[in-house]
CSV table of C-alpha atoms in Angstrom, one decimal:
chain,number,residue,atom,x,y,z
A,94,MET,CA,200.5,75.2,56.2
A,95,ASN,CA,198.2,73.9,59.0
A,96,LYS,CA,199.8,71.8,61.6
A,97,GLN,CA,198.6,68.2,61.5
A,98,LYS,CA,196.4,67.3,64.4
A,99,SER,CA,197.5,64.7,66.9
A,100,LEU,CA,196.2,61.3,66.0
A,101,LEU,CA,194.5,61.1,69.4
A,102,THR,CA,194.0,63.8,72.0
A,103,LYS,CA,195.3,63.5,75.6
A,104,LYS,CA,191.9,62.5,76.8
A,105,GLN,CA,191.3,60.0,74.0
A,106,LEU,CA,194.6,58.3,74.4
A,107,LEU,CA,194.7,58.1,78.2
A,108,SER,CA,191.1,56.9,78.5
A,109,SER,CA,191.5,54.3,75.7
A,110,VAL,CA,194.7,52.7,77.3
A,111,ASN,CA,193.8,53.4,80.9
A,112,GLY,CA,197.1,55.2,81.1
A,113,LYS,CA,198.7,57.5,83.6
A,114,LEU,CA,201.1,60.4,82.7
A,115,PHE,CA,204.4,60.4,84.5
A,116,PHE,CA,206.3,63.7,85.1
A,117,SER,CA,204.3,65.5,82.3
A,118,ILE,CA,200.8,65.9,83.7
A,119,LEU,CA,200.2,69.4,82.4
A,120,LYS,CA,201.8,68.8,78.9
A,121,PRO,CA,199.6,68.3,75.9
A,122,ILE,CA,199.9,64.9,74.1
A,123,TYR,CA,200.8,65.2,70.4
A,124,PHE,CA,201.8,62.5,68.0
A,125,THR,CA,201.4,62.0,64.2
A,126,SER,CA,202.7,58.5,63.8
A,127,VAL,CA,203.1,55.3,65.8
A,128,CYS,CA,206.2,53.0,65.8
A,129,ILE,CA,207.2,49.8,67.6
A,130,ASP,CA,210.7,49.9,66.0
A,131,SER,CA,213.0,52.6,67.4
A,132,ARG,CA,214.8,52.8,64.0
A,133,GLU,CA,211.6,54.0,62.4
A,134,VAL,CA,210.8,56.7,64.9
A,135,CYS,CA,210.7,60.2,63.6
A,136,LYS,CA,209.7,63.6,65.0
A,137,ASN,CA,206.4,63.4,66.9
A,138,SER,CA,206.1,59.6,66.9
A,139,LEU,CA,204.4,57.6,69.6
A,140,PHE,CA,206.9,54.9,70.5
A,141,VAL,CA,205.5,51.6,71.8
A,142,PRO,CA,208.2,49.3,73.3
A,143,LEU,CA,207.0,45.7,73.1
A,144,VAL,CA,208.1,42.9,75.4
A,145,GLY,CA,208.8,39.6,73.8
A,146,LEU,CA,210.4,36.3,74.6
A,147,SER,CA,213.8,37.4,73.5
A,148,GLN,CA,213.6,41.2,73.3
A,149,ASN,CA,212.5,44.0,75.6
A,150,GLY,CA,211.7,47.1,73.6
A,151,HIS,CA,212.1,49.3,76.7
A,152,LYS,CA,215.9,49.3,76.3
A,153,TYR,CA,215.4,51.2,73.0
A,154,ILE,CA,213.4,54.1,74.6
A,155,PRO,CA,216.5,56.4,74.8
A,156,THR,CA,217.1,55.8,71.0
A,157,ALA,CA,213.5,56.6,70.3
A,158,LEU,CA,213.7,59.8,72.3
A,159,GLU,CA,216.9,60.9,70.5
A,160,GLN,CA,215.1,60.4,67.2
A,161,GLY,CA,212.2,62.6,68.1
A,162,ALA,CA,209.5,60.5,69.8
A,163,SER,CA,207.0,62.8,71.5
A,164,VAL,CA,205.0,60.1,73.4
A,165,VAL,CA,206.3,56.9,74.9
A,166,PHE,CA,204.3,54.0,76.4
A,167,VAL,CA,206.0,52.3,79.4
A,168,ASN,CA,204.9,49.1,81.1
A,169,GLU,CA,204.1,49.7,84.7
A,170,ALA,CA,206.3,46.8,85.8
A,171,GLU,CA,209.3,48.2,83.8
A,172,PHE,CA,208.7,51.6,85.2
A,173,LEU,CA,208.6,50.4,88.8
A,174,LYS,CA,211.8,48.4,88.3
A,175,SER,CA,213.7,51.3,86.8
A,176,LYS,CA,212.0,54.4,88.1
A,177,ASP,CA,215.1,56.5,88.6
A,178,GLU,CA,216.1,55.9,85.0
A,179,TYR,CA,212.7,57.2,83.8
A,180,VAL,CA,212.9,60.2,86.0
A,181,THR,CA,216.3,61.0,84.4
A,182,LEU,CA,214.8,60.6,80.9
A,183,ALA,CA,211.8,62.7,81.8
A,184,LYS,CA,213.9,65.5,83.0
A,185,LYS,CA,216.1,65.4,79.9
A,186,TYR,CA,213.2,65.2,77.5
A,187,LYS,CA,210.8,67.7,79.1
A,188,ASN,CA,208.5,67.9,76.1
A,189,VAL,CA,207.9,64.2,75.9
A,190,SER,CA,204.8,62.5,77.4
A,191,PHE,CA,205.5,59.2,79.2
A,192,VAL,CA,202.4,57.1,79.5
A,193,ILE,CA,202.4,54.3,82.1
A,194,VAL,CA,200.3,51.3,81.0
A,195,ILE,CA,199.8,47.8,82.3
A,196,ASP,CA,200.9,46.2,79.0
A,197,THR,CA,202.3,48.0,76.0
A,198,LYS,CA,201.0,45.6,73.4
A,199,ARG,CA,197.5,45.8,74.7
A,200,ALA,CA,197.8,49.6,75.0
A,201,LEU,CA,198.8,49.7,71.3
A,202,GLN,CA,195.6,47.7,70.4
A,203,ASP,CA,193.4,49.8,72.6
A,204,ALA,CA,194.7,53.1,71.2
A,205,ALA,CA,194.3,51.8,67.7
A,206,ARG,CA,190.7,50.8,68.5
A,207,ALA,CA,190.0,54.3,69.7
A,208,TYR,CA,191.5,55.8,66.6
A,209,VAL,CA,189.4,53.6,64.3
A,210,GLU,CA,186.3,54.8,66.1
A,211,LYS,CA,187.0,58.3,65.0
A,212,PHE,CA,186.0,57.3,61.4
A,213,PRO,CA,182.4,55.9,61.7
A,214,LYS,CA,181.7,56.4,58.0
A,215,LEU,CA,184.7,54.3,56.9
A,216,LYS,CA,183.5,51.0,55.4
A,217,LYS,CA,185.9,48.4,56.7
A,218,ILE,CA,186.7,45.1,54.9
A,219,ALA,CA,188.7,42.4,56.8
A,220,ILE,CA,190.4,39.6,54.9
A,221,THR,CA,191.7,36.4,56.4
A,222,GLY,CA,192.2,32.8,55.6
A,223,SER,CA,194.8,30.1,55.8
A,224,SER,CA,196.4,31.1,52.5
A,225,GLY,CA,195.9,33.8,49.8
A,226,LYS,CA,195.2,36.6,52.3
A,227,THR,CA,197.7,39.1,50.9
A,228,THR,CA,196.8,38.3,47.3
A,229,THR,CA,193.1,38.7,48.0
A,230,LYS,CA,193.9,42.0,49.7
A,231,GLU,CA,195.8,43.2,46.7
A,232,ILE,CA,192.9,42.1,44.4
A,233,ALA,CA,190.5,44.1,46.6
A,234,ILE,CA,192.7,47.2,46.6
A,235,SER,CA,192.9,47.1,42.8
A,236,ILE,CA,189.2,46.8,42.4
A,237,PHE,CA,187.9,49.2,45.1
A,238,LYS,CA,190.3,52.0,44.2
A,239,GLN,CA,188.5,52.3,40.9
A,240,GLU,CA,185.5,53.9,42.6
A,241,PHE,CA,186.6,54.7,46.2
A,242,ASN,CA,189.4,56.4,48.2
A,243,VAL,CA,191.1,53.3,49.7
A,244,ILE,CA,193.3,52.8,52.7
A,245,ALA,CA,194.8,49.3,53.1
A,246,THR,CA,197.3,47.2,55.0
A,247,LYS,CA,200.8,47.8,53.7
A,248,GLY,CA,202.8,44.6,53.0
A,249,ASN,CA,201.8,41.9,55.5
A,250,PHE,CA,201.2,44.1,58.5
A,251,ASN,CA,198.4,41.7,59.6
A,252,SER,CA,199.3,40.6,63.1
A,253,GLU,CA,198.4,41.5,66.7
A,254,THR,CA,200.8,44.5,66.3
A,255,GLY,CA,200.8,44.9,62.5
A,256,LEU,CA,197.1,45.6,62.2
A,257,PRO,CA,197.0,48.2,64.9
A,258,LEU,CA,199.9,50.0,63.3
A,259,SER,CA,198.2,49.8,59.9
A,260,VAL,CA,194.9,51.5,61.1
A,261,PHE,CA,196.8,54.6,62.3
A,262,ASN,CA,197.2,55.4,58.6
A,263,ILE,CA,193.4,56.0,58.2
A,264,ARG,CA,192.6,59.6,57.4
A,265,LYS,CA,189.3,61.5,57.0
A,266,GLU,CA,189.3,61.3,53.2
A,267,HIS,CA,189.3,57.5,53.1
A,268,GLU,CA,186.1,55.8,52.2
A,269,VAL,CA,187.0,52.1,52.2
A,270,GLY,CA,189.5,50.4,54.5
A,271,ILE,CA,190.9,47.0,53.4
A,272,PHE,CA,192.8,45.2,56.1
A,273,GLU,CA,194.4,41.8,56.2
A,274,MET,CA,194.2,39.7,59.4
A,275,GLY,CA,196.7,36.9,60.1
A,276,MET,CA,197.2,34.6,63.1
A,277,ASN,CA,199.7,32.2,64.5
A,278,ARG,CA,198.2,31.6,67.9
A,279,GLU,CA,194.8,31.1,69.6
A,280,ASN,CA,192.6,34.2,69.9
A,281,GLU,CA,194.7,36.5,67.7
A,282,ILE,CA,191.9,37.0,65.1
A,283,ALA,CA,189.5,37.9,68.0
A,284,GLU,CA,192.0,40.5,69.3
A,285,ILE,CA,192.6,42.3,66.0
A,286,ALA,CA,189.0,42.0,64.9
A,287,SER,CA,188.1,43.9,68.0
A,288,VAL,CA,190.4,46.7,66.9
A,289,LEU,CA,189.0,47.1,63.4
A,290,LYS,CA,185.4,45.9,63.9
A,291,PRO,CA,184.9,45.2,60.2
A,292,ASN,CA,181.5,45.7,58.5
A,293,TYR,CA,182.6,43.2,55.8
A,294,ALA,CA,184.8,40.2,56.1
A,295,ILE,CA,186.2,37.7,53.6
A,296,ILE,CA,187.5,34.2,54.6
A,297,SER,CA,189.5,32.9,51.6
A,298,ASN,CA,189.8,29.3,52.9
A,299,ILE,CA,190.4,27.0,55.8
A,300,GLY,CA,193.6,25.2,55.3
A,301,THR,CA,196.7,24.0,57.2
A,302,ALA,CA,198.7,27.1,57.8
A,303,HIS,CA,199.8,27.2,61.5
A,304,ILE,CA,198.1,23.9,62.2
A,305,GLY,CA,201.2,23.0,64.3
A,306,LYS,CA,200.3,25.8,66.7
A,307,LEU,CA,196.5,25.4,66.7
A,308,GLY,CA,196.1,21.7,66.5
A,309,SER,CA,193.5,21.0,63.7
A,310,ARG,CA,191.6,22.5,60.8
A,311,GLU,CA,188.6,22.6,63.1
A,312,ASP,CA,190.5,24.8,65.5
A,313,ILE,CA,191.7,27.0,62.6
A,314,ALA,CA,188.1,27.4,61.4
A,315,ARG,CA,187.0,28.4,64.9
A,316,GLU,CA,189.7,31.0,65.1
A,317,LYS,CA,189.2,32.4,61.6
A,318,LYS,CA,185.4,32.6,62.2
A,319,ARG,CA,186.0,35.3,64.9
A,320,VAL,CA,186.6,37.8,62.1
A,321,PHE,CA,182.7,37.8,61.7
A,322,ASP,CA,182.2,38.8,65.4
A,323,TYR,CA,181.6,42.5,64.5
A,324,VAL,CA,179.8,42.0,61.2
A,325,MET,CA,176.4,43.3,62.2
A,326,LYS,CA,173.0,43.1,60.4
A,327,ASP,CA,174.0,45.7,57.8
A,328,GLY,CA,177.2,43.9,57.1
A,329,PHE,CA,178.3,40.9,55.0
A,330,ALA,CA,180.3,37.7,55.6
A,331,PHE,CA,181.9,36.2,52.5
A,332,ILE,CA,182.7,32.4,52.6
A,333,PRO,CA,183.9,30.1,49.8
A,334,GLU,CA,181.0,27.9,48.8
A,335,ASP,CA,183.2,24.8,48.3
A,336,ASP,CA,185.1,25.0,51.6
A,337,ASP,CA,184.7,22.0,54.0
A,338,PHE,CA,183.7,24.4,56.8
A,339,VAL,CA,181.2,26.5,54.9
A,340,GLU,CA,178.2,25.4,57.1
A,341,TYR,CA,180.1,26.0,60.3
A,342,LEU,CA,181.5,29.4,59.2
A,343,SER,CA,178.0,30.5,58.1
A,344,SER,CA,176.3,29.6,61.4
A,345,GLY,CA,175.5,32.4,63.9
A,346,VAL,CA,176.7,35.3,61.8
A,347,LYS,CA,174.7,38.4,62.6
A,348,GLY,CA,175.1,39.9,59.1
A,349,SER,CA,174.2,38.5,55.7
A,350,VAL,CA,176.2,35.5,54.6
A,351,VAL,CA,177.4,35.4,50.9
A,352,ARG,CA,178.8,32.1,49.7
A,353,PHE,CA,181.1,32.9,46.8
A,354,GLY,CA,182.2,30.8,43.9
A,355,PRO,CA,181.3,30.5,40.2
A,356,HIS,CA,177.6,30.6,41.1
A,357,LEU,CA,177.2,34.1,42.6
A,358,SER,CA,173.7,35.2,43.1
A,359,ASP,CA,174.5,38.8,42.1
A,360,ALA,CA,176.3,38.1,38.9
A,361,LYS,CA,176.8,35.5,36.1
A,362,ILE,CA,180.3,34.1,36.2
A,363,GLU,CA,181.5,31.8,33.4
A,364,TYR,CA,185.1,30.5,33.3
A,365,LEU,CA,186.2,30.6,29.7
A,366,LYS,CA,189.9,29.8,29.4
A,367,ASN,CA,193.0,28.9,31.4
A,368,ASN,CA,195.9,31.0,30.1
A,369,GLY,CA,198.5,29.1,32.2
A,370,THR,CA,201.2,31.4,33.5
A,371,GLN,CA,199.2,34.4,32.2
A,372,GLY,CA,196.2,33.7,34.3
A,373,CYS,CA,192.7,33.0,33.0
A,374,GLU,CA,189.8,34.5,31.1
A,375,PHE,CA,186.3,34.6,32.4
A,376,ARG,CA,182.9,36.3,31.9
A,377,LEU,CA,181.5,38.6,34.4
A,378,ASN,CA,177.9,39.3,33.3
A,379,GLU,CA,178.5,40.9,29.8
A,380,SER,CA,182.2,41.7,30.4
A,381,ILE,CA,185.2,39.5,29.4
A,382,VAL,CA,187.9,39.7,32.1
A,383,ASN,CA,191.5,38.8,31.4
A,384,PHE,CA,192.7,38.0,35.0
A,385,PRO,CA,196.5,38.0,35.1
A,386,LEU,CA,197.2,35.9,38.1
A,387,GLY,CA,197.8,32.2,37.5
A,388,GLY,CA,196.3,29.3,39.5
A,389,GLU,CA,192.8,28.2,40.2
A,390,TYR,CA,193.1,29.4,43.8
A,391,ASN,CA,193.8,32.9,42.7
A,392,PHE,CA,190.6,32.8,40.6
A,393,LYS,CA,188.7,31.7,43.7
A,394,ASN,CA,190.3,34.6,45.7
A,395,ALA,CA,189.1,37.0,43.0
A,396,LEU,CA,185.6,35.6,43.2
A,397,GLY,CA,185.4,36.5,46.9
A,398,VAL,CA,186.4,40.1,46.2
A,399,ILE,CA,184.0,40.3,43.3
A,400,ALA,CA,181.2,39.2,45.6
A,401,CYS,CA,182.1,41.9,48.1
A,402,ALA,CA,182.4,44.6,45.4
A,403,LEU,CA,179.0,43.7,44.1
A,404,LYS,CA,177.5,44.3,47.6
A,405,PHE,CA,179.1,47.8,47.4
A,406,GLY,CA,177.1,48.3,44.2
A,407,MET,CA,180.3,48.6,42.1
A,408,LYS,CA,180.0,48.7,38.3
A,409,ASP,CA,181.1,45.7,36.2
A,410,GLU,CA,183.5,47.8,34.2
A,411,SER,CA,185.2,49.0,37.4
A,412,ILE,CA,185.5,45.4,38.7
A,413,LYS,CA,186.9,44.3,35.3
A,414,LYS,CA,189.4,47.1,35.2
A,415,GLY,CA,190.6,46.4,38.8
A,416,LEU,CA,191.0,42.7,38.1
A,417,GLU,CA,193.0,43.2,35.0
A,418,GLU,CA,195.3,45.7,36.7
A,419,VAL,CA,196.3,43.3,39.6
A,420,LYS,CA,200.1,42.7,39.8
A,421,ASN,CA,201.9,39.6,40.9
A,422,LEU,CA,203.3,39.9,44.4
A,423,SER,CA,207.0,39.3,45.1
A,424,GLY,CA,207.5,35.8,46.4
A,425,ARG,CA,203.8,34.7,45.8
A,426,LEU,CA,203.5,32.8,42.6
A,427,ASN,CA,205.5,35.5,40.9
A,428,ILE,CA,206.0,34.2,37.4
A,429,GLN,CA,208.9,35.6,35.3
A,430,LYS,CA,210.8,34.8,32.2
A,431,ALA,CA,214.6,34.6,32.8
A,432,THR,CA,217.8,33.8,31.0
A,433,LEU,CA,219.9,31.4,33.0
A,434,LYS,CA,223.7,31.5,33.2
A,435,ASN,CA,223.8,28.7,30.7
A,436,LYS,CA,222.0,31.0,28.3
A,437,LYS,CA,218.8,28.9,28.4
A,438,CYS,CA,215.4,30.8,28.6
A,439,VAL,CA,213.1,29.5,31.3
A,440,THR,CA,209.9,30.4,33.2
A,441,LEU,CA,210.8,31.0,36.8
A,442,ILE,CA,208.0,30.6,39.4
A,443,LYS,CA,208.9,32.3,42.7
A,444,ASP,CA,206.5,31.2,45.4
A,445,TYR,CA,208.7,31.2,48.4
A,446,TYR,CA,207.1,33.9,50.7
A,447,ASN,CA,205.7,31.1,52.8
A,448,ALA,CA,204.5,27.5,52.5
A,449,ASN,CA,201.9,25.2,54.0
A,450,PHE,CA,200.5,22.0,52.6
A,451,ASP,CA,197.6,23.6,50.7
A,452,SER,CA,199.8,26.2,49.0
A,453,MET,CA,202.6,23.7,48.3
A,454,LYS,CA,200.0,21.3,46.7
A,455,ALA,CA,198.5,24.2,44.6
A,456,SER,CA,201.9,25.4,43.4
A,457,ILE,CA,202.9,21.9,42.3
A,458,GLU,CA,199.7,21.3,40.5
A,459,PHE,CA,199.8,24.7,38.8
A,460,THR,CA,203.4,24.2,37.6
A,461,ASN,CA,202.6,20.7,36.4
A,462,GLY,CA,199.7,22.0,34.4
A,463,ILE,CA,201.8,24.5,32.4
A,464,GLU,CA,202.4,23.5,28.8
A,465,ASN,CA,206.1,23.8,27.9
A,466,LYS,CA,208.7,22.1,25.7
A,467,GLY,CA,211.5,21.8,28.3
A,468,LYS,CA,211.8,20.2,31.7
A,469,LYS,CA,209.7,20.7,34.8
A,470,ILE,CA,212.0,21.4,37.7
A,471,PHE,CA,210.6,21.5,41.2
A,472,VAL,CA,212.8,23.0,44.0
A,473,LEU,CA,210.8,22.4,47.2
A,474,ALA,CA,211.9,23.2,50.8
A,475,ASP,CA,210.5,22.4,54.2
A,476,MET,CA,207.0,23.6,55.2
A,477,LYS,CA,207.2,25.0,58.7
A,478,GLU,CA,204.7,25.4,61.6
A,479,LEU,CA,203.0,22.0,60.9
A,480,GLY,CA,203.8,20.6,64.4
A,481,GLU,CA,202.9,17.0,64.8
A,482,LYS,CA,201.3,17.0,61.4
A,483,SER,CA,204.6,17.7,59.7
A,484,LYS,CA,205.5,14.1,58.9
A,485,GLU,CA,202.0,13.5,57.5
A,486,PHE,CA,201.9,16.5,55.3
A,487,HIS,CA,205.4,16.3,53.9
A,488,SER,CA,204.7,12.6,53.1
A,489,LYS,CA,201.5,13.7,51.2
A,490,ILE,CA,203.6,16.1,49.2
A,491,GLY,CA,205.7,13.1,48.2
A,492,GLY,CA,202.6,11.3,47.0
A,493,ILE,CA,201.6,14.4,44.9
A,494,LEU,CA,205.1,14.6,43.3
A,495,ALA,CA,204.9,10.9,42.4
A,496,ASN,CA,202.2,11.8,39.9
A,497,VAL,CA,203.7,14.9,38.2
A,498,GLY,CA,205.1,12.9,35.3
A,499,SER,CA,208.6,13.4,33.9
A,500,ALA,CA,210.3,16.0,36.2
A,501,ILE,CA,213.5,16.9,38.0
A,502,ILE,CA,212.8,17.3,41.8
A,503,PHE,CA,215.0,18.9,44.4
A,504,LEU,CA,213.9,18.5,48.0
A,505,ILE,CA,215.6,20.6,50.7
A,506,GLY,CA,215.3,20.3,54.5
A,507,SER,CA,215.1,17.7,57.3
A,508,ASP,CA,211.3,17.5,57.0
A,509,MET,CA,211.4,16.9,53.2
A,510,ILE,CA,212.9,13.4,53.8
A,511,GLU,CA,209.3,12.3,54.3
A,512,ALA,CA,208.4,13.6,50.9
A,513,LYS,CA,211.4,11.8,49.3
A,514,ASN,CA,210.6,8.5,51.0
A,515,GLU,CA,206.9,8.6,50.0
A,516,LEU,CA,207.8,9.7,46.4
A,517,LEU,CA,210.2,6.8,45.9
A,518,VAL,CA,207.8,4.3,47.3
A,519,LYS,CA,205.1,5.3,44.8
A,520,ASN,CA,207.4,6.2,41.9
A,521,PRO,CA,210.9,4.7,42.2
A,522,ASN,CA,211.8,6.0,38.8
A,523,GLN,CA,211.2,9.7,39.6
A,524,ASN,CA,214.3,11.9,39.2
A,525,VAL,CA,214.7,13.2,42.8
A,526,PHE,CA,217.7,14.8,44.6
A,527,TYR,CA,217.6,15.3,48.4
A,528,PHE,CA,219.5,17.8,50.5
A,529,ASN,CA,219.1,17.7,54.3
A,530,GLU,CA,219.7,21.5,54.9
A,531,ASN,CA,219.5,24.8,53.1
A,532,SER,CA,223.2,25.5,53.2
A,533,GLU,CA,225.1,27.7,50.8
A,534,GLU,CA,227.0,24.6,49.5
A,535,ASN,CA,223.7,22.8,48.8
A,536,PHE,CA,222.2,25.7,47.0
A,537,ALA,CA,225.4,25.9,44.9
A,538,GLU,CA,225.1,22.2,44.0
A,539,ILE,CA,221.4,22.5,43.1
A,540,ALA,CA,222.2,25.5,40.9
A,541,ASN,CA,225.0,23.7,39.1
A,542,GLN,CA,222.8,20.7,38.4
A,543,ILE,CA,220.0,22.9,37.0
A,544,LEU,CA,222.5,24.8,34.8
A,545,ALA,CA,223.8,21.5,33.4
A,546,PHE,CA,220.4,20.9,31.7
A,547,GLU,CA,220.4,21.9,28.1
A,548,ASP,CA,216.7,22.7,27.6
A,549,ASP,CA,215.1,25.9,26.6
A,550,ASP,CA,211.5,26.6,27.8
A,551,SER,CA,211.9,24.8,31.1
A,552,VAL,CA,209.8,25.7,34.1
A,553,ILE,CA,211.4,26.1,37.5
A,554,LEU,CA,209.3,26.3,40.7
A,555,LEU,CA,210.9,27.6,43.8
A,556,LYS,CA,208.7,26.9,46.8
A,557,GLY,CA,209.3,26.7,50.6
A,558,SER,CA,208.7,28.4,53.9
A,559,HIS,CA,210.3,31.8,54.2
A,560,SER,CA,212.9,30.6,56.6
A,561,MET,CA,214.2,28.1,54.1
A,562,ALA,CA,215.4,31.0,51.9
A,563,VAL,CA,215.2,29.3,48.5
A,564,GLU,CA,215.4,32.7,46.9
A,565,LYS,CA,219.1,32.4,47.4
A,566,LEU,CA,219.1,30.2,44.3
A,567,ILE,CA,218.2,33.1,42.0
A,568,PRO,CA,221.5,34.9,41.8
A,569,LEU,CA,223.2,31.5,41.3
A,570,LEU,CA,221.0,30.7,38.4
A,571,VAL,CA,219.9,33.9,36.6
A,572,LEU,CA,222.1,35.8,34.1
A,573,GLU,CA,219.7,38.5,33.0
A,574,GLU,CA,217.0,40.5,34.8
A,575,GLU,CA,213.8,38.6,34.8
A,576,LYS,CA,210.8,39.9,33.0
A,577,ASN,CA,207.2,39.4,34.3
A,578,VAL,CA,205.1,37.0,32.3
């Protein structure tokens, strides 16, 4: 068996990160994986210790070396502060290359950029947006794998460190790369776009996610637009035709702009039927597509990917097959049938991976639109990272809930008091229960109240930011393993 080549040669690595070798000048550099977590290091890993506000990864270098790291980045400042310790480590691990860099995070990005450039034939698709990024990515994977060898972001590795780690999985056999790009600070999209340099880029929407950190939707649009910086004349930028910022996002793009929606120039799209929890049915040219993901926003996400696939020249039957094979993602509008501990059968909607105003509104409206015989039960927890907009957006959620009709509403968290107050002003008769924190005791009380209802065919929505942990309700409620709808 041939030995796997190093992901980057010594020359490629040192020149890309402007690094200097310490105590190992004559040694070759060899690594076949890249890690930022010492627990994930294996033989021949490049270990990149990151420095954060509360953690300094340099203290885990000895652990990484014990587990087989063959190359280690070291911040120059850390090296100068503890030079004797690194001399000791270098003498003990004589086959390890210690690379001194100015900043390990930047070095990770620079090394990843150099690695991507080794694959000039790879067609790179970047996906970003305020919500729906991961679902859009999964739709794209399902479609493009029908005709291409695809490499893609695993999970939600979409950040300033996650994307660089993801691209190190590219191999020569891959034809299309599909990479998600997230952000929670200014200039993050620009940084990671410079690593990937995508030929194609999809913006799903401009919403309110991270508005507390960026200030306004205008600021969010400006940051998201940076994903188009590397879309050249032979590339394509895909923008939702009904977004408030469509004109702004379209301006100044070097490549071709495609505005996606039901009126695609490359295909005839006709929405045929809403199948509720089982998605929708629509026509793509002469093909009838049964798309399994519920919610109008997921249909819109699919349209963006369809527009991209058509620019690749993909066949309608491949696009149809990919769309119909898409699976619901855990924690993202994951719809399941379940038997509760009171033996009642319900539809459980798990949408608690994260929450912002746009996704919360969409989930409420989707749940409210489901036709069922039992109760509608909304369990909604705080939306985080809204900053000074938090009071306003939680209050708006209350206004939406005032119009959902007959329902049982549980609101959890200190910010949700605004939703409760607005809800009761607009609809004093609405059945609402408020809990100021997501404690074990409060979850138990909510579960007991839900289990007291004697209705089959009820629908229960669990929605909130990830840190609110509303998924803790599931073992308190569910008797039998849930089945996907």
